[in-house]
């Protein structure tokens, strides 16, 4: 391929990581520190690292409690949480009380089942203090438990990513989008990218600068954009579902400010500290998903998000939450974070959150990576350990 033989200015790399979220940053650092690669490039379509799904989420460091219908996911969270806390202690917020409440009706797990499940995975659990339990309406809530589960500060992780990639000598190209990947030879790939001062969403039809990166390894860590890279890549084999989701940000009254709450397991809600903004997130199983579709090449999820004109459902969330926790009526709604959430279709029924790690048979050296939780990063790195890169 002539372009690969004489790229305009992209250069030749040991690895190109497409996607500058938490997973992309961790993989790039791993390739340098654990696998000894010297020339690694990260391509990120946004002007900042960790600015999409890595930031716009519940900021929860899972410890297994959330997954009574998926033992494997719960157990992996139990294994990964202490590792995450040890590796990023400054990003972990622990100075709050985390509670799980079991609803009396419509829950897919009873209090007795939840207690047994926690014992099976080795998760700490005890009845909540009366001061916390009294925040819930007893006619709707069967039991309230005090658990060990924490939150993370995405802004701290973003600062770590910037500093760590610089220490590793990784080149970071912001406002740059990978448009295609092609096989140049048996051991070489070319990644086509576009960039511009205003990023990929150039106003007024401005022409983006095109470039070609030659590499023997490429990692597709674009989350919702996994299937949007063209060329010789036909998309991942695993079916994906996309959701436009809303996370409401709240300023809570004093009795609720120092707690996190999950009412489960069914059409209920979760409220977690959001350290990056000194607020709380509120998500609701019924109202958080706004729009859903089966993912496929040619439908840009971020384009759909940009064009979406649906309004906030925060008032509906708060109205329903107030039935279970009357004190929420004194909360102040600040704003909502709208983001695309990507789910493996095969796990919708059991609520499992395994990683997606696919190597492409037609593009040797090309990997697609997706994780549903921040602590899944260790599962990804264990997969990478098994490959002779």
PDB file of C-alpha atoms in Angstrom, residues 150-379:
ATOM      1  CA  UNK A 150     -17.143   3.523  47.221  1.00  0.00           C
ATOM      2  CA  UNK A 151     -17.068   6.230  44.563  1.00  0.00           C
ATOM      3  CA  UNK A 152     -14.287   7.495  42.317  1.00  0.00           C
ATOM      4  CA  UNK A 153     -13.342  10.989  41.212  1.00  0.00           C
ATOM      5  CA  UNK A 154     -13.097  10.964  37.414  1.00  0.00           C
ATOM      6  CA  UNK A 155     -11.245  14.289  37.396  1.00  0.00           C
ATOM      7  CA  UNK A 156      -8.463  12.745  39.508  1.00  0.00           C
ATOM      8  CA  UNK A 157      -8.261   9.783  37.133  1.00  0.00           C
ATOM      9  CA  UNK A 158      -8.080  12.167  34.170  1.00  0.00           C
ATOM     10  CA  UNK A 159      -5.165  14.004  35.780  1.00  0.00           C
ATOM     11  CA  UNK A 160      -3.454  10.650  36.420  1.00  0.00           C
ATOM     12  CA  UNK A 161      -3.960   9.661  32.778  1.00  0.00           C
ATOM     13  CA  UNK A 162      -2.384  12.870  31.475  1.00  0.00           C
ATOM     14  CA  UNK A 163       0.614  12.549  33.786  1.00  0.00           C
ATOM     15  CA  UNK A 164       1.103   8.792  33.371  1.00  0.00           C
ATOM     16  CA  UNK A 165       0.994   8.891  29.582  1.00  0.00           C
ATOM     17  CA  UNK A 166       3.498  11.729  29.608  1.00  0.00           C
ATOM     18  CA  UNK A 167       5.793   9.771  31.941  1.00  0.00           C
ATOM     19  CA  UNK A 168       5.544   6.763  29.636  1.00  0.00           C
ATOM     20  CA  UNK A 169       6.391   8.833  26.582  1.00  0.00           C
ATOM     21  CA  UNK A 170       3.045   8.058  24.933  1.00  0.00           C
ATOM     22  CA  UNK A 171       2.039  10.524  22.224  1.00  0.00           C
ATOM     23  CA  UNK A 172      -1.538  11.728  22.776  1.00  0.00           C
ATOM     24  CA  UNK A 173      -3.470  13.169  19.837  1.00  0.00           C
ATOM     25  CA  UNK A 174      -6.586  14.961  21.034  1.00  0.00           C
ATOM     26  CA  UNK A 175      -9.472  16.158  18.857  1.00  0.00           C
ATOM     27  CA  UNK A 176      -8.534  13.329  16.520  1.00  0.00           C
ATOM     28  CA  UNK A 177     -10.853  10.593  15.269  1.00  0.00           C
ATOM     29  CA  UNK A 178      -9.872   7.247  13.760  1.00  0.00           C
ATOM     30  CA  UNK A 179     -11.940   6.798  10.611  1.00  0.00           C
ATOM     31  CA  UNK A 180     -10.639   3.510   9.210  1.00  0.00           C
ATOM     32  CA  UNK A 181      -8.157   0.715   9.724  1.00  0.00           C
ATOM     33  CA  UNK A 182      -6.658  -1.333   6.903  1.00  0.00           C
ATOM     34  CA  UNK A 183      -4.275  -4.242   6.595  1.00  0.00           C
ATOM     35  CA  UNK A 184      -1.066  -3.097   4.948  1.00  0.00           C
ATOM     36  CA  UNK A 185       0.906  -6.339   5.180  1.00  0.00           C
ATOM     37  CA  UNK A 186       1.094  -9.513   7.219  1.00  0.00           C
ATOM     38  CA  UNK A 187       2.442  -7.619  10.222  1.00  0.00           C
ATOM     39  CA  UNK A 188       1.323  -4.046   9.594  1.00  0.00           C
ATOM     40  CA  UNK A 189      -1.871  -2.042   9.932  1.00  0.00           C
ATOM     41  CA  UNK A 190      -2.624   1.512   8.889  1.00  0.00           C
ATOM     42  CA  UNK A 191      -5.007   3.626  10.944  1.00  0.00           C
ATOM     43  CA  UNK A 192      -6.570   6.584   9.139  1.00  0.00           C
ATOM     44  CA  UNK A 193      -7.308   9.573  11.365  1.00  0.00           C
ATOM     45  CA  UNK A 194      -8.816  13.030  11.030  1.00  0.00           C
ATOM     46  CA  UNK A 195      -8.018  15.971  13.253  1.00  0.00           C
ATOM     47  CA  UNK A 196      -8.507  19.718  13.418  1.00  0.00           C
ATOM     48  CA  UNK A 197      -8.316  22.602  15.834  1.00  0.00           C
ATOM     49  CA  UNK A 198     -12.036  22.324  16.514  1.00  0.00           C
ATOM     50  CA  UNK A 199     -11.968  18.544  16.758  1.00  0.00           C
ATOM     51  CA  UNK A 200     -13.963  16.170  14.644  1.00  0.00           C
ATOM     52  CA  UNK A 201     -17.148  18.243  14.830  1.00  0.00           C
ATOM     53  CA  UNK A 202     -15.752  21.076  12.743  1.00  0.00           C
ATOM     54  CA  UNK A 203     -18.210  23.973  12.392  1.00  0.00           C
ATOM     55  CA  UNK A 204     -19.083  25.462   9.041  1.00  0.00           C
ATOM     56  CA  UNK A 205     -17.861  22.399   7.162  1.00  0.00           C
ATOM     57  CA  UNK A 206     -14.200  23.070   7.924  1.00  0.00           C
ATOM     58  CA  UNK A 207     -11.867  20.487   6.408  1.00  0.00           C
ATOM     59  CA  UNK A 208     -10.243  18.163   8.918  1.00  0.00           C
ATOM     60  CA  UNK A 209      -6.576  17.264   8.559  1.00  0.00           C
ATOM     61  CA  UNK A 210      -6.099  13.645   7.464  1.00  0.00           C
ATOM     62  CA  UNK A 211      -3.240  11.469   8.585  1.00  0.00           C
ATOM     63  CA  UNK A 212      -2.115   7.834   8.521  1.00  0.00           C
ATOM     64  CA  UNK A 213      -0.543   5.934  11.405  1.00  0.00           C
ATOM     65  CA  UNK A 214       1.374   2.759  10.585  1.00  0.00           C
ATOM     66  CA  UNK A 215       1.434   0.189  13.390  1.00  0.00           C
ATOM     67  CA  UNK A 216       1.705  -3.507  14.113  1.00  0.00           C
ATOM     68  CA  UNK A 217      -0.872  -3.321  16.950  1.00  0.00           C
ATOM     69  CA  UNK A 218      -4.087  -1.326  17.269  1.00  0.00           C
ATOM     70  CA  UNK A 219      -6.590  -1.271  20.128  1.00  0.00           C
ATOM     71  CA  UNK A 220     -10.149  -0.130  19.529  1.00  0.00           C
ATOM     72  CA  UNK A 221     -11.197   1.313  22.918  1.00  0.00           C
ATOM     73  CA  UNK A 222     -13.869   3.669  21.639  1.00  0.00           C
ATOM     74  CA  UNK A 223     -16.726   2.307  23.806  1.00  0.00           C
ATOM     75  CA  UNK A 224     -19.918   3.345  21.983  1.00  0.00           C
ATOM     76  CA  UNK A 225     -17.893   3.893  18.800  1.00  0.00           C
ATOM     77  CA  UNK A 226     -16.552   0.339  18.519  1.00  0.00           C
ATOM     78  CA  UNK A 227     -18.346  -0.356  15.240  1.00  0.00           C
ATOM     79  CA  UNK A 228     -17.736   3.054  13.675  1.00  0.00           C
ATOM     80  CA  UNK A 229     -14.233   2.459  12.347  1.00  0.00           C
ATOM     81  CA  UNK A 230     -14.418   1.653   8.631  1.00  0.00           C
ATOM     82  CA  UNK A 231     -11.917   0.131   6.215  1.00  0.00           C
ATOM     83  CA  UNK A 232     -11.139  -3.573   6.567  1.00  0.00           C
ATOM     84  CA  UNK A 233     -12.830  -3.742   9.975  1.00  0.00           C
ATOM     85  CA  UNK A 234     -16.414  -4.956   9.697  1.00  0.00           C
ATOM     86  CA  UNK A 235     -17.351  -4.467  13.341  1.00  0.00           C
ATOM     87  CA  UNK A 236     -17.249  -6.642  16.432  1.00  0.00           C
ATOM     88  CA  UNK A 237     -18.812 -10.109  16.371  1.00  0.00           C
ATOM     89  CA  UNK A 238     -20.718  -9.562  19.610  1.00  0.00           C
ATOM     90  CA  UNK A 239     -24.073  -7.782  19.384  1.00  0.00           C
ATOM     91  CA  UNK A 240     -24.196  -4.373  21.060  1.00  0.00           C
ATOM     92  CA  UNK A 241     -27.102  -2.245  22.220  1.00  0.00           C
ATOM     93  CA  UNK A 242     -26.760   1.532  22.542  1.00  0.00           C
ATOM     94  CA  UNK A 243     -28.721   3.692  24.967  1.00  0.00           C
ATOM     95  CA  UNK A 244     -28.918   7.443  25.337  1.00  0.00           C
ATOM     96  CA  UNK A 245     -28.980   7.813  29.101  1.00  0.00           C
ATOM     97  CA  UNK A 246     -29.554  10.605  31.585  1.00  0.00           C
ATOM     98  CA  UNK A 247     -27.722  10.981  34.879  1.00  0.00           C
ATOM     99  CA  UNK A 248     -29.255  13.689  37.071  1.00  0.00           C
ATOM    100  CA  UNK A 249     -26.901  15.704  39.283  1.00  0.00           C
ATOM    101  CA  UNK A 250     -28.331  16.740  42.645  1.00  0.00           C
ATOM    102  CA  UNK A 251     -27.339  18.947  45.548  1.00  0.00           C
ATOM    103  CA  UNK A 252     -28.692  16.984  48.493  1.00  0.00           C
ATOM    104  CA  UNK A 253     -29.929  18.201  51.900  1.00  0.00           C
ATOM    105  CA  UNK A 254     -27.756  17.466  54.924  1.00  0.00           C
ATOM    106  CA  UNK A 255     -29.351  14.138  56.027  1.00  0.00           C
ATOM    107  CA  UNK A 256     -28.679  12.635  52.592  1.00  0.00           C
ATOM    108  CA  UNK A 257     -25.392  14.331  51.714  1.00  0.00           C
ATOM    109  CA  UNK A 258     -23.140  11.732  53.328  1.00  0.00           C
ATOM    110  CA  UNK A 259     -24.799   8.577  52.012  1.00  0.00           C
ATOM    111  CA  UNK A 260     -25.120   6.606  48.806  1.00  0.00           C
ATOM    112  CA  UNK A 261     -28.259   4.587  48.121  1.00  0.00           C
ATOM    113  CA  UNK A 262     -29.265   1.731  45.860  1.00  0.00           C
ATOM    114  CA  UNK A 263     -32.842   0.445  46.007  1.00  0.00           C
ATOM    115  CA  UNK A 264     -33.039  -2.890  44.264  1.00  0.00           C
ATOM    116  CA  UNK A 265     -33.407  -5.214  42.449  1.00  0.00           C
ATOM    117  CA  UNK A 266     -35.842  -4.147  39.754  1.00  0.00           C
ATOM    118  CA  UNK A 267     -37.270  -0.857  38.395  1.00  0.00           C
ATOM    119  CA  UNK A 268     -35.650   1.228  41.116  1.00  0.00           C
ATOM    120  CA  UNK A 269     -32.939   3.813  41.553  1.00  0.00           C
ATOM    121  CA  UNK A 270     -29.403   4.526  42.678  1.00  0.00           C
ATOM    122  CA  UNK A 271     -27.913   7.675  44.177  1.00  0.00           C
ATOM    123  CA  UNK A 272     -24.136   8.010  44.506  1.00  0.00           C
ATOM    124  CA  UNK A 273     -21.657  10.739  45.439  1.00  0.00           C
ATOM    125  CA  UNK A 274     -20.123  12.313  42.328  1.00  0.00           C
ATOM    126  CA  UNK A 275     -16.765  13.588  43.646  1.00  0.00           C
ATOM    127  CA  UNK A 276     -15.751  15.366  40.430  1.00  0.00           C
ATOM    128  CA  UNK A 277     -18.578  17.869  40.965  1.00  0.00           C
ATOM    129  CA  UNK A 278     -19.188  17.612  44.734  1.00  0.00           C
ATOM    130  CA  UNK A 279     -22.740  16.537  43.947  1.00  0.00           C
ATOM    131  CA  UNK A 280     -24.711  13.267  43.805  1.00  0.00           C
ATOM    132  CA  UNK A 281     -25.809  11.319  40.749  1.00  0.00           C
ATOM    133  CA  UNK A 282     -29.325   9.956  40.488  1.00  0.00           C
ATOM    134  CA  UNK A 283     -30.192   7.201  38.043  1.00  0.00           C
ATOM    135  CA  UNK A 284     -33.456   5.328  37.695  1.00  0.00           C
ATOM    136  CA  UNK A 285     -33.898   2.017  35.876  1.00  0.00           C
ATOM    137  CA  UNK A 286     -37.135   3.224  34.293  1.00  0.00           C
ATOM    138  CA  UNK A 287     -36.253   6.839  33.449  1.00  0.00           C
ATOM    139  CA  UNK A 288     -32.502   6.937  32.860  1.00  0.00           C
ATOM    140  CA  UNK A 289     -32.607   5.196  29.433  1.00  0.00           C
ATOM    141  CA  UNK A 290     -34.140   7.634  26.908  1.00  0.00           C
ATOM    142  CA  UNK A 291     -33.511   5.992  23.543  1.00  0.00           C
ATOM    143  CA  UNK A 292     -32.269   2.534  22.565  1.00  0.00           C
ATOM    144  CA  UNK A 293     -31.146   0.863  19.359  1.00  0.00           C
ATOM    145  CA  UNK A 294     -29.113  -2.083  18.117  1.00  0.00           C
ATOM    146  CA  UNK A 295     -25.652  -0.872  17.210  1.00  0.00           C
ATOM    147  CA  UNK A 296     -24.299  -1.305  13.702  1.00  0.00           C
ATOM    148  CA  UNK A 297     -21.729   0.356  11.437  1.00  0.00           C
ATOM    149  CA  UNK A 298     -22.857   3.614   9.881  1.00  0.00           C
ATOM    150  CA  UNK A 299     -24.990   4.790  12.811  1.00  0.00           C
ATOM    151  CA  UNK A 300     -22.770   7.089  14.858  1.00  0.00           C
ATOM    152  CA  UNK A 301     -23.978   6.882  18.481  1.00  0.00           C
ATOM    153  CA  UNK A 302     -22.377  10.205  19.346  1.00  0.00           C
ATOM    154  CA  UNK A 303     -24.079  11.804  16.374  1.00  0.00           C
ATOM    155  CA  UNK A 304     -27.405  10.519  17.669  1.00  0.00           C
ATOM    156  CA  UNK A 305     -26.594  11.878  21.098  1.00  0.00           C
ATOM    157  CA  UNK A 306     -25.697  15.272  19.650  1.00  0.00           C
ATOM    158  CA  UNK A 307     -28.979  15.394  17.708  1.00  0.00           C
ATOM    159  CA  UNK A 308     -31.149  14.127  20.562  1.00  0.00           C
ATOM    160  CA  UNK A 309     -33.673  16.729  21.692  1.00  0.00           C
ATOM    161  CA  UNK A 310     -35.420  14.846  24.502  1.00  0.00           C
ATOM    162  CA  UNK A 311     -35.757  16.810  27.720  1.00  0.00           C
ATOM    163  CA  UNK A 312     -34.762  15.840  31.213  1.00  0.00           C
ATOM    164  CA  UNK A 313     -36.717  13.288  33.204  1.00  0.00           C
ATOM    165  CA  UNK A 314     -35.197  14.363  36.495  1.00  0.00           C
ATOM    166  CA  UNK A 315     -38.585  15.453  37.887  1.00  0.00           C
ATOM    167  CA  UNK A 316     -39.984  11.975  37.190  1.00  0.00           C
ATOM    168  CA  UNK A 317     -36.977  10.371  38.883  1.00  0.00           C
ATOM    169  CA  UNK A 318     -37.333  12.577  41.966  1.00  0.00           C
ATOM    170  CA  UNK A 319     -41.064  11.990  42.187  1.00  0.00           C
ATOM    171  CA  UNK A 320     -40.618   8.223  42.253  1.00  0.00           C
ATOM    172  CA  UNK A 321     -37.622   8.334  44.620  1.00  0.00           C
ATOM    173  CA  UNK A 322     -39.638  10.438  47.067  1.00  0.00           C
ATOM    174  CA  UNK A 323     -41.989   7.489  47.587  1.00  0.00           C
ATOM    175  CA  UNK A 324     -39.108   5.466  48.985  1.00  0.00           C
ATOM    176  CA  UNK A 325     -37.078   8.290  50.527  1.00  0.00           C
ATOM    177  CA  UNK A 326     -39.263  11.313  51.414  1.00  0.00           C
ATOM    178  CA  UNK A 327     -36.272  13.513  52.280  1.00  0.00           C
ATOM    179  CA  UNK A 328     -35.324  13.720  48.612  1.00  0.00           C
ATOM    180  CA  UNK A 329     -38.054  16.362  48.256  1.00  0.00           C
ATOM    181  CA  UNK A 330     -35.574  18.889  49.685  1.00  0.00           C
ATOM    182  CA  UNK A 331     -32.912  18.126  47.077  1.00  0.00           C
ATOM    183  CA  UNK A 332     -31.949  20.672  44.422  1.00  0.00           C
ATOM    184  CA  UNK A 333     -31.679  19.503  40.824  1.00  0.00           C
ATOM    185  CA  UNK A 334     -28.563  21.036  39.222  1.00  0.00           C
ATOM    186  CA  UNK A 335     -28.328  19.561  35.703  1.00  0.00           C
ATOM    187  CA  UNK A 336     -28.166  16.279  33.809  1.00  0.00           C
ATOM    188  CA  UNK A 337     -25.359  14.444  32.083  1.00  0.00           C
ATOM    189  CA  UNK A 338     -26.487  12.786  28.858  1.00  0.00           C
ATOM    190  CA  UNK A 339     -24.267  10.030  27.522  1.00  0.00           C
ATOM    191  CA  UNK A 340     -24.307   6.919  25.349  1.00  0.00           C
ATOM    192  CA  UNK A 341     -24.210   3.631  27.273  1.00  0.00           C
ATOM    193  CA  UNK A 342     -23.155   0.457  25.470  1.00  0.00           C
ATOM    194  CA  UNK A 343     -24.375  -2.959  26.618  1.00  0.00           C
ATOM    195  CA  UNK A 344     -23.615  -6.459  25.375  1.00  0.00           C
ATOM    196  CA  UNK A 345     -26.940  -7.767  24.104  1.00  0.00           C
ATOM    197  CA  UNK A 346     -26.246 -11.292  25.329  1.00  0.00           C
ATOM    198  CA  UNK A 347     -26.162 -10.087  28.941  1.00  0.00           C
ATOM    199  CA  UNK A 348     -29.336  -8.002  29.078  1.00  0.00           C
ATOM    200  CA  UNK A 349     -31.357 -10.744  30.781  1.00  0.00           C
ATOM    201  CA  UNK A 350     -28.942 -11.542  33.621  1.00  0.00           C
ATOM    202  CA  UNK A 351     -27.488  -8.041  34.166  1.00  0.00           C
ATOM    203  CA  UNK A 352     -23.931  -9.377  33.873  1.00  0.00           C
ATOM    204  CA  UNK A 353     -21.147  -6.954  32.955  1.00  0.00           C
ATOM    205  CA  UNK A 354     -18.262  -8.946  31.465  1.00  0.00           C
ATOM    206  CA  UNK A 355     -15.649  -7.348  29.273  1.00  0.00           C
ATOM    207  CA  UNK A 356     -15.624  -7.586  25.496  1.00  0.00           C
ATOM    208  CA  UNK A 357     -12.157  -8.477  24.242  1.00  0.00           C
ATOM    209  CA  UNK A 358     -12.041  -9.470  20.582  1.00  0.00           C
ATOM    210  CA  UNK A 359      -9.120 -10.020  18.272  1.00  0.00           C
ATOM    211  CA  UNK A 360      -9.952  -9.668  14.589  1.00  0.00           C
ATOM    212  CA  UNK A 361      -9.095 -12.646  12.352  1.00  0.00           C
ATOM    213  CA  UNK A 362      -8.976 -10.489   9.222  1.00  0.00           C
ATOM    214  CA  UNK A 363      -6.785  -7.844  10.865  1.00  0.00           C
ATOM    215  CA  UNK A 364      -4.017  -9.544  12.860  1.00  0.00           C
ATOM    216  CA  UNK A 365      -2.940  -7.236  15.656  1.00  0.00           C
ATOM    217  CA  UNK A 366      -6.296  -5.414  15.866  1.00  0.00           C
ATOM    218  CA  UNK A 367      -8.225  -5.730  19.144  1.00  0.00           C
ATOM    219  CA  UNK A 368     -11.606  -4.361  20.242  1.00  0.00           C
ATOM    220  CA  UNK A 369     -12.110  -3.742  23.959  1.00  0.00           C
ATOM    221  CA  UNK A 370     -15.210  -2.811  25.961  1.00  0.00           C
ATOM    222  CA  UNK A 371     -15.866  -2.841  29.702  1.00  0.00           C
ATOM    223  CA  UNK A 372     -19.074  -2.109  31.574  1.00  0.00           C
ATOM    224  CA  UNK A 373     -17.449  -1.070  34.863  1.00  0.00           C
ATOM    225  CA  UNK A 374     -14.277   0.812  35.708  1.00  0.00           C
ATOM    226  CA  UNK A 375     -12.795  -2.088  37.682  1.00  0.00           C
ATOM    227  CA  UNK A 376     -13.130  -4.358  34.626  1.00  0.00           C
ATOM    228  CA  UNK A 377      -9.796  -2.879  33.521  1.00  0.00           C
ATOM    229  CA  UNK A 378      -8.016  -5.665  35.399  1.00  0.00           C
ATOM    230  CA  UNK A 379      -9.918  -8.294  33.401  1.00  0.00           C
TER     231      UNK A 379
END
